[in-house]
C-alpha cells in the first residue's frame, strides 16, 4: 500500500508542491490552475528550444549537473546526504554522482555499480567506490542509509513490459539497507490526462502491480512521491515524474 506524502519539493518549488502537481496532471486541461498552466507553458517552450537548438549544458561541470539532477529527482540535498552511506544502482560509466560526493566532502561512503563502468579507466582514488557489475546480482556494500537510482531501474519497465527482474533488484536494494534506511528510485512516470500516452499508462500500472506484490511479500512500505512535471517530444507531452521511496516496516 502506498504511504502518504510527507516531503515537500525543493524550496524553489514549494508553491507547486507534490500533491498539487499530481492533482493538476490528472485533471483535464480546461480545469488546470493558472499556476500549472504557466508551468506547462514554460516547460513547453524550453522543450521546443531543446528540440530546435539542442541541449544547453550551462557552466556546471558534468559531475555537478548530474549531482543536481539526482538531488532534484530523488528529493534529497547535500545536508541529507552528508556523511551518509549511499549505493547508486546504475551509476553510469563515469560515476559522476559518486565522484561529486567524494570530491566535495559530502560523503566518502558512496558507491556506484553499473555494467558500463570501465575499471581500467577509473582513477585510483575512486576504485573502491565504482564497481563494474549488475545491480540485480549484489550491492557493493551493505548497511546503506540510501540505495538510489536515477534512470537505470526505472527503465526496466517500458510500455508495461518488464525488461529486467524488478523484484530481484528491489530485493537486493532492501538487503543493502541499514535499519531506518531508504530506497529512492527516479523517475516513475505517469502521462498527464491532457496528453495521454498508452505506453506510460501501461508502465505505471505494471509498476503498481510489482510494488504492491513486493511490499506484501517483503515487509516493506512504499510511496510514489511526485517530484516534477516534464514536457517532452514534438507534441509537448506532459509527464508527471515521481520518485519511488521504499523502506522496511517498523516492527
PDB file of C-alpha atoms in Angstrom:
ATOM      1  CA  UNK A   1       0.000   0.000   0.000  1.00  0.00           C
ATOM      2  CA  UNK A   2       1.306   3.463  -0.856  1.00  0.00           C
ATOM      3  CA  UNK A   3       2.417   5.687   2.022  1.00  0.00           C
ATOM      4  CA  UNK A   4       1.063   9.194   2.274  1.00  0.00           C
ATOM      5  CA  UNK A   5       3.208  12.066   1.021  1.00  0.00           C
ATOM      6  CA  UNK A   6       5.124  13.971   3.673  1.00  0.00           C
ATOM      7  CA  UNK A   7       8.122  15.507   1.861  1.00  0.00           C
ATOM      8  CA  UNK A   8       7.975  18.872   0.125  1.00  0.00           C
ATOM      9  CA  UNK A   9       9.819  19.759  -3.057  1.00  0.00           C
ATOM     10  CA  UNK A  10      12.995  21.852  -3.043  1.00  0.00           C
ATOM     11  CA  UNK A  11      12.432  25.462  -1.831  1.00  0.00           C
ATOM     12  CA  UNK A  12      12.117  26.963  -5.319  1.00  0.00           C
ATOM     13  CA  UNK A  13       9.196  24.619  -5.997  1.00  0.00           C
ATOM     14  CA  UNK A  14       7.370  24.863  -2.683  1.00  0.00           C
ATOM     15  CA  UNK A  15       4.434  26.787  -4.169  1.00  0.00           C
ATOM     16  CA  UNK A  16       3.872  23.882  -6.560  1.00  0.00           C
ATOM     17  CA  UNK A  17       4.121  21.012  -4.108  1.00  0.00           C
ATOM     18  CA  UNK A  18       3.845  17.303  -4.897  1.00  0.00           C
ATOM     19  CA  UNK A  19       0.138  16.934  -4.221  1.00  0.00           C
ATOM     20  CA  UNK A  20      -0.610  19.972  -6.385  1.00  0.00           C
ATOM     21  CA  UNK A  21       1.418  18.610  -9.312  1.00  0.00           C
ATOM     22  CA  UNK A  22      -0.243  15.202  -9.129  1.00  0.00           C
ATOM     23  CA  UNK A  23      -3.719  16.701  -8.838  1.00  0.00           C
ATOM     24  CA  UNK A  24      -3.248  19.038 -11.801  1.00  0.00           C
ATOM     25  CA  UNK A  25      -1.671  16.389 -14.036  1.00  0.00           C
ATOM     26  CA  UNK A  26      -4.764  14.229 -13.545  1.00  0.00           C
ATOM     27  CA  UNK A  27      -7.241  16.975 -14.451  1.00  0.00           C
ATOM     28  CA  UNK A  28      -8.463  17.838 -17.958  1.00  0.00           C
ATOM     29  CA  UNK A  29      -6.680  20.856 -19.417  1.00  0.00           C
ATOM     30  CA  UNK A  30      -9.673  23.177 -19.004  1.00  0.00           C
ATOM     31  CA  UNK A  31      -9.641  22.636 -15.223  1.00  0.00           C
ATOM     32  CA  UNK A  32      -5.976  23.468 -14.651  1.00  0.00           C
ATOM     33  CA  UNK A  33      -4.949  26.037 -12.076  1.00  0.00           C
ATOM     34  CA  UNK A  34      -3.320  29.113 -13.636  1.00  0.00           C
ATOM     35  CA  UNK A  35      -0.030  28.325 -11.875  1.00  0.00           C
ATOM     36  CA  UNK A  36       0.043  24.916 -13.549  1.00  0.00           C
ATOM     37  CA  UNK A  37      -0.758  26.455 -16.936  1.00  0.00           C
ATOM     38  CA  UNK A  38       2.202  28.799 -16.564  1.00  0.00           C
ATOM     39  CA  UNK A  39       4.489  25.927 -15.537  1.00  0.00           C
ATOM     40  CA  UNK A  40       3.464  23.778 -18.519  1.00  0.00           C
ATOM     41  CA  UNK A  41       3.785  26.716 -20.932  1.00  0.00           C
ATOM     42  CA  UNK A  42       7.297  27.480 -19.692  1.00  0.00           C
ATOM     43  CA  UNK A  43       8.393  23.850 -19.903  1.00  0.00           C
ATOM     44  CA  UNK A  44       6.829  23.501 -23.380  1.00  0.00           C
ATOM     45  CA  UNK A  45       8.820  26.497 -24.588  1.00  0.00           C
ATOM     46  CA  UNK A  46      12.014  25.073 -23.124  1.00  0.00           C
ATOM     47  CA  UNK A  47      11.292  21.676 -24.710  1.00  0.00           C
ATOM     48  CA  UNK A  48      10.822  23.155 -28.174  1.00  0.00           C
ATOM     49  CA  UNK A  49      14.021  25.154 -27.792  1.00  0.00           C
ATOM     50  CA  UNK A  50      15.936  21.982 -26.941  1.00  0.00           C
ATOM     51  CA  UNK A  51      14.432  20.211 -29.965  1.00  0.00           C
ATOM     52  CA  UNK A  52      15.378  23.106 -32.247  1.00  0.00           C
ATOM     53  CA  UNK A  53      18.780  24.016 -30.853  1.00  0.00           C
ATOM     54  CA  UNK A  54      19.978  21.075 -28.796  1.00  0.00           C
ATOM     55  CA  UNK A  55      20.668  20.858 -25.072  1.00  0.00           C
ATOM     56  CA  UNK A  56      22.339  23.844 -23.458  1.00  0.00           C
ATOM     57  CA  UNK A  57      24.594  22.369 -20.818  1.00  0.00           C
ATOM     58  CA  UNK A  58      25.416  25.549 -18.928  1.00  0.00           C
ATOM     59  CA  UNK A  59      28.579  26.394 -16.959  1.00  0.00           C
ATOM     60  CA  UNK A  60      28.485  23.481 -14.474  1.00  0.00           C
ATOM     61  CA  UNK A  61      30.820  20.519 -14.648  1.00  0.00           C
ATOM     62  CA  UNK A  62      29.332  17.164 -15.746  1.00  0.00           C
ATOM     63  CA  UNK A  63      29.590  15.913 -12.166  1.00  0.00           C
ATOM     64  CA  UNK A  64      27.722  18.943 -10.800  1.00  0.00           C
ATOM     65  CA  UNK A  65      24.957  18.664 -13.408  1.00  0.00           C
ATOM     66  CA  UNK A  66      24.450  15.002 -12.561  1.00  0.00           C
ATOM     67  CA  UNK A  67      24.533  15.694  -8.824  1.00  0.00           C
ATOM     68  CA  UNK A  68      21.852  18.408  -9.116  1.00  0.00           C
ATOM     69  CA  UNK A  69      19.712  16.161 -11.308  1.00  0.00           C
ATOM     70  CA  UNK A  70      19.962  13.381  -8.731  1.00  0.00           C
ATOM     71  CA  UNK A  71      19.033  15.672  -5.843  1.00  0.00           C
ATOM     72  CA  UNK A  72      16.100  17.249  -7.676  1.00  0.00           C
ATOM     73  CA  UNK A  73      14.716  13.888  -8.772  1.00  0.00           C
ATOM     74  CA  UNK A  74      15.316  11.959  -5.573  1.00  0.00           C
ATOM     75  CA  UNK A  75      14.099  14.683  -3.211  1.00  0.00           C
ATOM     76  CA  UNK A  76      17.436  14.901  -1.397  1.00  0.00           C
ATOM     77  CA  UNK A  77      20.012  17.630  -0.796  1.00  0.00           C
ATOM     78  CA  UNK A  78      23.605  17.994   0.393  1.00  0.00           C
ATOM     79  CA  UNK A  79      22.551  18.193   4.040  1.00  0.00           C
ATOM     80  CA  UNK A  80      20.526  14.979   3.939  1.00  0.00           C
ATOM     81  CA  UNK A  81      23.381  13.176   2.143  1.00  0.00           C
ATOM     82  CA  UNK A  82      26.192  14.467   4.366  1.00  0.00           C
ATOM     83  CA  UNK A  83      28.188  11.640   5.928  1.00  0.00           C
ATOM     84  CA  UNK A  84      25.702   9.000   4.759  1.00  0.00           C
ATOM     85  CA  UNK A  85      26.464   5.621   3.227  1.00  0.00           C
ATOM     86  CA  UNK A  86      24.949   5.612  -0.259  1.00  0.00           C
ATOM     87  CA  UNK A  87      24.708   2.993  -3.008  1.00  0.00           C
ATOM     88  CA  UNK A  88      23.898   4.105  -6.563  1.00  0.00           C
ATOM     89  CA  UNK A  89      22.305   1.380  -8.709  1.00  0.00           C
ATOM     90  CA  UNK A  90      23.209   2.262 -12.301  1.00  0.00           C
ATOM     91  CA  UNK A  91      25.840   4.931 -11.629  1.00  0.00           C
ATOM     92  CA  UNK A  92      26.801   5.183 -15.307  1.00  0.00           C
ATOM     93  CA  UNK A  93      30.143   4.732 -16.985  1.00  0.00           C
ATOM     94  CA  UNK A  94      31.683   7.802 -15.316  1.00  0.00           C
ATOM     95  CA  UNK A  95      30.018   7.623 -11.886  1.00  0.00           C
ATOM     96  CA  UNK A  96      29.572  11.399 -11.757  1.00  0.00           C
ATOM     97  CA  UNK A  97      27.316  11.425  -8.687  1.00  0.00           C
ATOM     98  CA  UNK A  98      29.755   9.275  -6.710  1.00  0.00           C
ATOM     99  CA  UNK A  99      32.724  11.413  -7.716  1.00  0.00           C
ATOM    100  CA  UNK A 100      30.965  14.669  -6.863  1.00  0.00           C
ATOM    101  CA  UNK A 101      30.026  13.463  -3.386  1.00  0.00           C
ATOM    102  CA  UNK A 102      33.595  12.433  -2.639  1.00  0.00           C
ATOM    103  CA  UNK A 103      35.363  15.434  -4.145  1.00  0.00           C
ATOM    104  CA  UNK A 104      33.060  17.963  -2.443  1.00  0.00           C
ATOM    105  CA  UNK A 105      33.226  16.412   1.020  1.00  0.00           C
ATOM    106  CA  UNK A 106      29.583  15.367   1.106  1.00  0.00           C
ATOM    107  CA  UNK A 107      30.388  11.771   1.972  1.00  0.00           C
ATOM    108  CA  UNK A 108      33.212   9.309   1.408  1.00  0.00           C
ATOM    109  CA  UNK A 109      30.876   6.357   1.935  1.00  0.00           C
ATOM    110  CA  UNK A 110      29.315   6.446  -1.529  1.00  0.00           C
ATOM    111  CA  UNK A 111      29.462   3.581  -4.016  1.00  0.00           C
ATOM    112  CA  UNK A 112      28.192   3.012  -7.532  1.00  0.00           C
ATOM    113  CA  UNK A 113      27.590  -0.168  -9.517  1.00  0.00           C
ATOM    114  CA  UNK A 114      26.993  -0.343 -13.254  1.00  0.00           C
ATOM    115  CA  UNK A 115      27.776  -2.784 -16.053  1.00  0.00           C
ATOM    116  CA  UNK A 116      29.190   0.148 -18.057  1.00  0.00           C
ATOM    117  CA  UNK A 117      31.937   1.038 -15.575  1.00  0.00           C
ATOM    118  CA  UNK A 118      35.378   0.622 -17.158  1.00  0.00           C
ATOM    119  CA  UNK A 119      37.522  -0.179 -14.139  1.00  0.00           C
ATOM    120  CA  UNK A 120      40.741   0.278 -16.140  1.00  0.00           C
ATOM    121  CA  UNK A 121      39.882   3.966 -16.591  1.00  0.00           C
ATOM    122  CA  UNK A 122      38.770   4.685 -13.018  1.00  0.00           C
ATOM    123  CA  UNK A 123      41.163   6.881 -11.046  1.00  0.00           C
ATOM    124  CA  UNK A 124      42.847   5.186  -8.113  1.00  0.00           C
ATOM    125  CA  UNK A 125      41.008   7.310  -5.520  1.00  0.00           C
ATOM    126  CA  UNK A 126      37.647   6.111  -6.866  1.00  0.00           C
ATOM    127  CA  UNK A 127      38.470   2.444  -7.488  1.00  0.00           C
ATOM    128  CA  UNK A 128      36.782   1.081  -4.371  1.00  0.00           C
ATOM    129  CA  UNK A 129      33.776   3.324  -4.990  1.00  0.00           C
ATOM    130  CA  UNK A 130      32.912   2.438  -8.621  1.00  0.00           C
ATOM    131  CA  UNK A 131      32.210  -1.215  -9.322  1.00  0.00           C
ATOM    132  CA  UNK A 132      31.607  -2.917 -12.654  1.00  0.00           C
ATOM    133  CA  UNK A 133      28.663  -5.280 -12.252  1.00  0.00           C
ATOM    134  CA  UNK A 134      24.928  -5.815 -12.324  1.00  0.00           C
ATOM    135  CA  UNK A 135      22.852  -4.392  -9.510  1.00  0.00           C
ATOM    136  CA  UNK A 136      20.466  -7.337  -9.926  1.00  0.00           C
ATOM    137  CA  UNK A 137      23.197  -9.572  -8.508  1.00  0.00           C
ATOM    138  CA  UNK A 138      24.556  -7.793  -5.436  1.00  0.00           C
ATOM    139  CA  UNK A 139      25.079  -4.345  -3.961  1.00  0.00           C
ATOM    140  CA  UNK A 140      28.755  -3.409  -3.480  1.00  0.00           C
ATOM    141  CA  UNK A 141      28.232  -2.636   0.250  1.00  0.00           C
ATOM    142  CA  UNK A 142      25.640  -3.198   2.968  1.00  0.00           C
ATOM    143  CA  UNK A 143      24.198  -1.106   5.810  1.00  0.00           C
ATOM    144  CA  UNK A 144      23.388   1.773   3.449  1.00  0.00           C
ATOM    145  CA  UNK A 145      21.442   4.831   4.529  1.00  0.00           C
ATOM    146  CA  UNK A 146      20.243   5.237   0.937  1.00  0.00           C
ATOM    147  CA  UNK A 147      20.054   2.944  -2.061  1.00  0.00           C
ATOM    148  CA  UNK A 148      19.352   5.220  -5.000  1.00  0.00           C
ATOM    149  CA  UNK A 149      18.855   5.014  -8.736  1.00  0.00           C
ATOM    150  CA  UNK A 150      18.200   7.676 -11.359  1.00  0.00           C
ATOM    151  CA  UNK A 151      17.044   6.379 -14.708  1.00  0.00           C
ATOM    152  CA  UNK A 152      18.563   2.903 -14.548  1.00  0.00           C
ATOM    153  CA  UNK A 153      15.968   0.904 -12.582  1.00  0.00           C
ATOM    154  CA  UNK A 154      13.005   2.944 -13.834  1.00  0.00           C
ATOM    155  CA  UNK A 155      13.953   1.998 -17.402  1.00  0.00           C
ATOM    156  CA  UNK A 156      13.480  -1.693 -16.591  1.00  0.00           C
ATOM    157  CA  UNK A 157       9.756  -1.316 -17.372  1.00  0.00           C
ATOM    158  CA  UNK A 158       8.555   0.224 -20.601  1.00  0.00           C
ATOM    159  CA  UNK A 159       5.148   0.061 -22.236  1.00  0.00           C
ATOM    160  CA  UNK A 160       4.043  -2.294 -19.490  1.00  0.00           C
ATOM    161  CA  UNK A 161       6.709  -4.802 -20.473  1.00  0.00           C
ATOM    162  CA  UNK A 162       9.299  -5.771 -17.869  1.00  0.00           C
ATOM    163  CA  UNK A 163      12.845  -5.641 -19.259  1.00  0.00           C
ATOM    164  CA  UNK A 164      14.602  -6.800 -16.103  1.00  0.00           C
ATOM    165  CA  UNK A 165      13.869  -8.620 -12.866  1.00  0.00           C
ATOM    166  CA  UNK A 166      12.439  -5.726 -10.843  1.00  0.00           C
ATOM    167  CA  UNK A 167      11.609  -7.896  -7.829  1.00  0.00           C
ATOM    168  CA  UNK A 168      15.198  -9.141  -7.678  1.00  0.00           C
ATOM    169  CA  UNK A 169      16.575  -5.602  -7.999  1.00  0.00           C
ATOM    170  CA  UNK A 170      14.330  -4.349  -5.198  1.00  0.00           C
ATOM    171  CA  UNK A 171      15.267  -7.329  -3.016  1.00  0.00           C
ATOM    172  CA  UNK A 172      18.972  -6.549  -3.474  1.00  0.00           C
ATOM    173  CA  UNK A 173      18.280  -2.930  -2.556  1.00  0.00           C
ATOM    174  CA  UNK A 174      16.354  -3.879   0.585  1.00  0.00           C
ATOM    175  CA  UNK A 175      19.126  -6.277   1.630  1.00  0.00           C
ATOM    176  CA  UNK A 176      21.667  -3.459   1.325  1.00  0.00           C
ATOM    177  CA  UNK A 177      19.756  -1.099   3.653  1.00  0.00           C
ATOM    178  CA  UNK A 178      20.562  -0.432   7.284  1.00  0.00           C
ATOM    179  CA  UNK A 179      17.696  -0.215   9.770  1.00  0.00           C
ATOM    180  CA  UNK A 180      15.895   3.016   9.016  1.00  0.00           C
ATOM    181  CA  UNK A 181      17.461   3.331   5.555  1.00  0.00           C
ATOM    182  CA  UNK A 182      15.572   4.235   2.394  1.00  0.00           C
ATOM    183  CA  UNK A 183      15.420   3.202  -1.227  1.00  0.00           C
ATOM    184  CA  UNK A 184      14.844   6.107  -3.635  1.00  0.00           C
ATOM    185  CA  UNK A 185      14.432   5.444  -7.358  1.00  0.00           C
ATOM    186  CA  UNK A 186      13.524   8.031 -10.004  1.00  0.00           C
ATOM    187  CA  UNK A 187      11.638   8.611 -12.264  1.00  0.00           C
ATOM    188  CA  UNK A 188       8.430   6.608 -12.208  1.00  0.00           C
ATOM    189  CA  UNK A 189       6.447   8.302 -14.954  1.00  0.00           C
ATOM    190  CA  UNK A 190       2.754   8.958 -15.495  1.00  0.00           C
ATOM    191  CA  UNK A 191       1.291  10.762 -18.508  1.00  0.00           C
ATOM    192  CA  UNK A 192      -0.897  13.755 -17.774  1.00  0.00           C
ATOM    193  CA  UNK A 193      -4.571  13.392 -18.595  1.00  0.00           C
ATOM    194  CA  UNK A 194      -4.248  16.176 -21.168  1.00  0.00           C
ATOM    195  CA  UNK A 195      -1.657  14.211 -23.179  1.00  0.00           C
ATOM    196  CA  UNK A 196      -2.409  10.502 -22.636  1.00  0.00           C
ATOM    197  CA  UNK A 197       0.308   8.035 -23.636  1.00  0.00           C
ATOM    198  CA  UNK A 198      -0.588   4.341 -23.743  1.00  0.00           C
ATOM    199  CA  UNK A 199       2.975   3.206 -23.081  1.00  0.00           C
ATOM    200  CA  UNK A 200       3.300   5.245 -19.891  1.00  0.00           C
ATOM    201  CA  UNK A 201      -0.158   4.198 -18.698  1.00  0.00           C
ATOM    202  CA  UNK A 202       0.783   0.534 -19.103  1.00  0.00           C
ATOM    203  CA  UNK A 203       4.152   1.098 -17.436  1.00  0.00           C
ATOM    204  CA  UNK A 204       2.590   2.864 -14.449  1.00  0.00           C
ATOM    205  CA  UNK A 205       0.095   0.046 -13.967  1.00  0.00           C
ATOM    206  CA  UNK A 206       2.852  -2.557 -14.168  1.00  0.00           C
ATOM    207  CA  UNK A 207       4.884  -0.673 -11.558  1.00  0.00           C
ATOM    208  CA  UNK A 208       1.884  -0.650  -9.230  1.00  0.00           C
ATOM    209  CA  UNK A 209       1.361  -4.409  -9.630  1.00  0.00           C
ATOM    210  CA  UNK A 210       5.007  -5.184  -8.888  1.00  0.00           C
ATOM    211  CA  UNK A 211       5.310  -2.767  -5.966  1.00  0.00           C
ATOM    212  CA  UNK A 212       2.098  -3.908  -4.272  1.00  0.00           C
ATOM    213  CA  UNK A 213       3.160  -7.561  -4.515  1.00  0.00           C
ATOM    214  CA  UNK A 214       6.732  -6.853  -3.411  1.00  0.00           C
ATOM    215  CA  UNK A 215       5.613  -4.778  -0.420  1.00  0.00           C
ATOM    216  CA  UNK A 216       3.287  -7.556   0.737  1.00  0.00           C
ATOM    217  CA  UNK A 217       5.935 -10.261   0.330  1.00  0.00           C
ATOM    218  CA  UNK A 218       8.940  -8.446   1.832  1.00  0.00           C
ATOM    219  CA  UNK A 219       7.544  -6.457   4.746  1.00  0.00           C
ATOM    220  CA  UNK A 220       8.253  -3.029   3.254  1.00  0.00           C
ATOM    221  CA  UNK A 221       6.160   0.053   2.639  1.00  0.00           C
ATOM    222  CA  UNK A 222       6.411   2.468  -0.231  1.00  0.00           C
ATOM    223  CA  UNK A 223       5.112   5.679  -1.673  1.00  0.00           C
ATOM    224  CA  UNK A 224       5.334   7.359  -5.059  1.00  0.00           C
ATOM    225  CA  UNK A 225       6.173  10.984  -4.364  1.00  0.00           C
ATOM    226  CA  UNK A 226       5.623  13.456  -7.244  1.00  0.00           C
ATOM    227  CA  UNK A 227       8.759  15.454  -7.965  1.00  0.00           C
ATOM    228  CA  UNK A 228       8.327  17.366 -11.191  1.00  0.00           C
ATOM    229  CA  UNK A 229       6.462  17.868 -14.450  1.00  0.00           C
ATOM    230  CA  UNK A 230       8.386  17.043 -17.628  1.00  0.00           C
ATOM    231  CA  UNK A 231       7.385  18.205 -21.109  1.00  0.00           C
ATOM    232  CA  UNK A 232       8.918  16.187 -23.946  1.00  0.00           C
ATOM    233  CA  UNK A 233       8.595  15.307 -27.605  1.00  0.00           C
ATOM    234  CA  UNK A 234       7.407  17.225 -30.645  1.00  0.00           C
ATOM    235  CA  UNK A 235       3.846  17.225 -29.271  1.00  0.00           C
ATOM    236  CA  UNK A 236       4.863  18.598 -25.857  1.00  0.00           C
ATOM    237  CA  UNK A 237       3.690  15.525 -23.993  1.00  0.00           C
ATOM    238  CA  UNK A 238       3.187  16.282 -20.299  1.00  0.00           C
ATOM    239  CA  UNK A 239       4.595  13.734 -17.865  1.00  0.00           C
ATOM    240  CA  UNK A 240       4.357  13.577 -14.079  1.00  0.00           C
ATOM    241  CA  UNK A 241       7.633  12.240 -12.691  1.00  0.00           C
ATOM    242  CA  UNK A 242       7.680  10.668  -9.229  1.00  0.00           C
ATOM    243  CA  UNK A 243      10.309   9.123  -7.001  1.00  0.00           C
ATOM    244  CA  UNK A 244       9.737   5.690  -5.521  1.00  0.00           C
ATOM    245  CA  UNK A 245      10.519   5.784  -1.789  1.00  0.00           C
ATOM    246  CA  UNK A 246      10.670   2.424  -0.018  1.00  0.00           C
ATOM    247  CA  UNK A 247      11.675   1.353   3.488  1.00  0.00           C
ATOM    248  CA  UNK A 248      11.206  -1.562   5.847  1.00  0.00           C
ATOM    249  CA  UNK A 249       8.125  -1.508   8.009  1.00  0.00           C
ATOM    250  CA  UNK A 250       8.731  -0.771  11.692  1.00  0.00           C
ATOM    251  CA  UNK A 251       8.326  -3.892  13.780  1.00  0.00           C
TER     252      UNK A 251
END
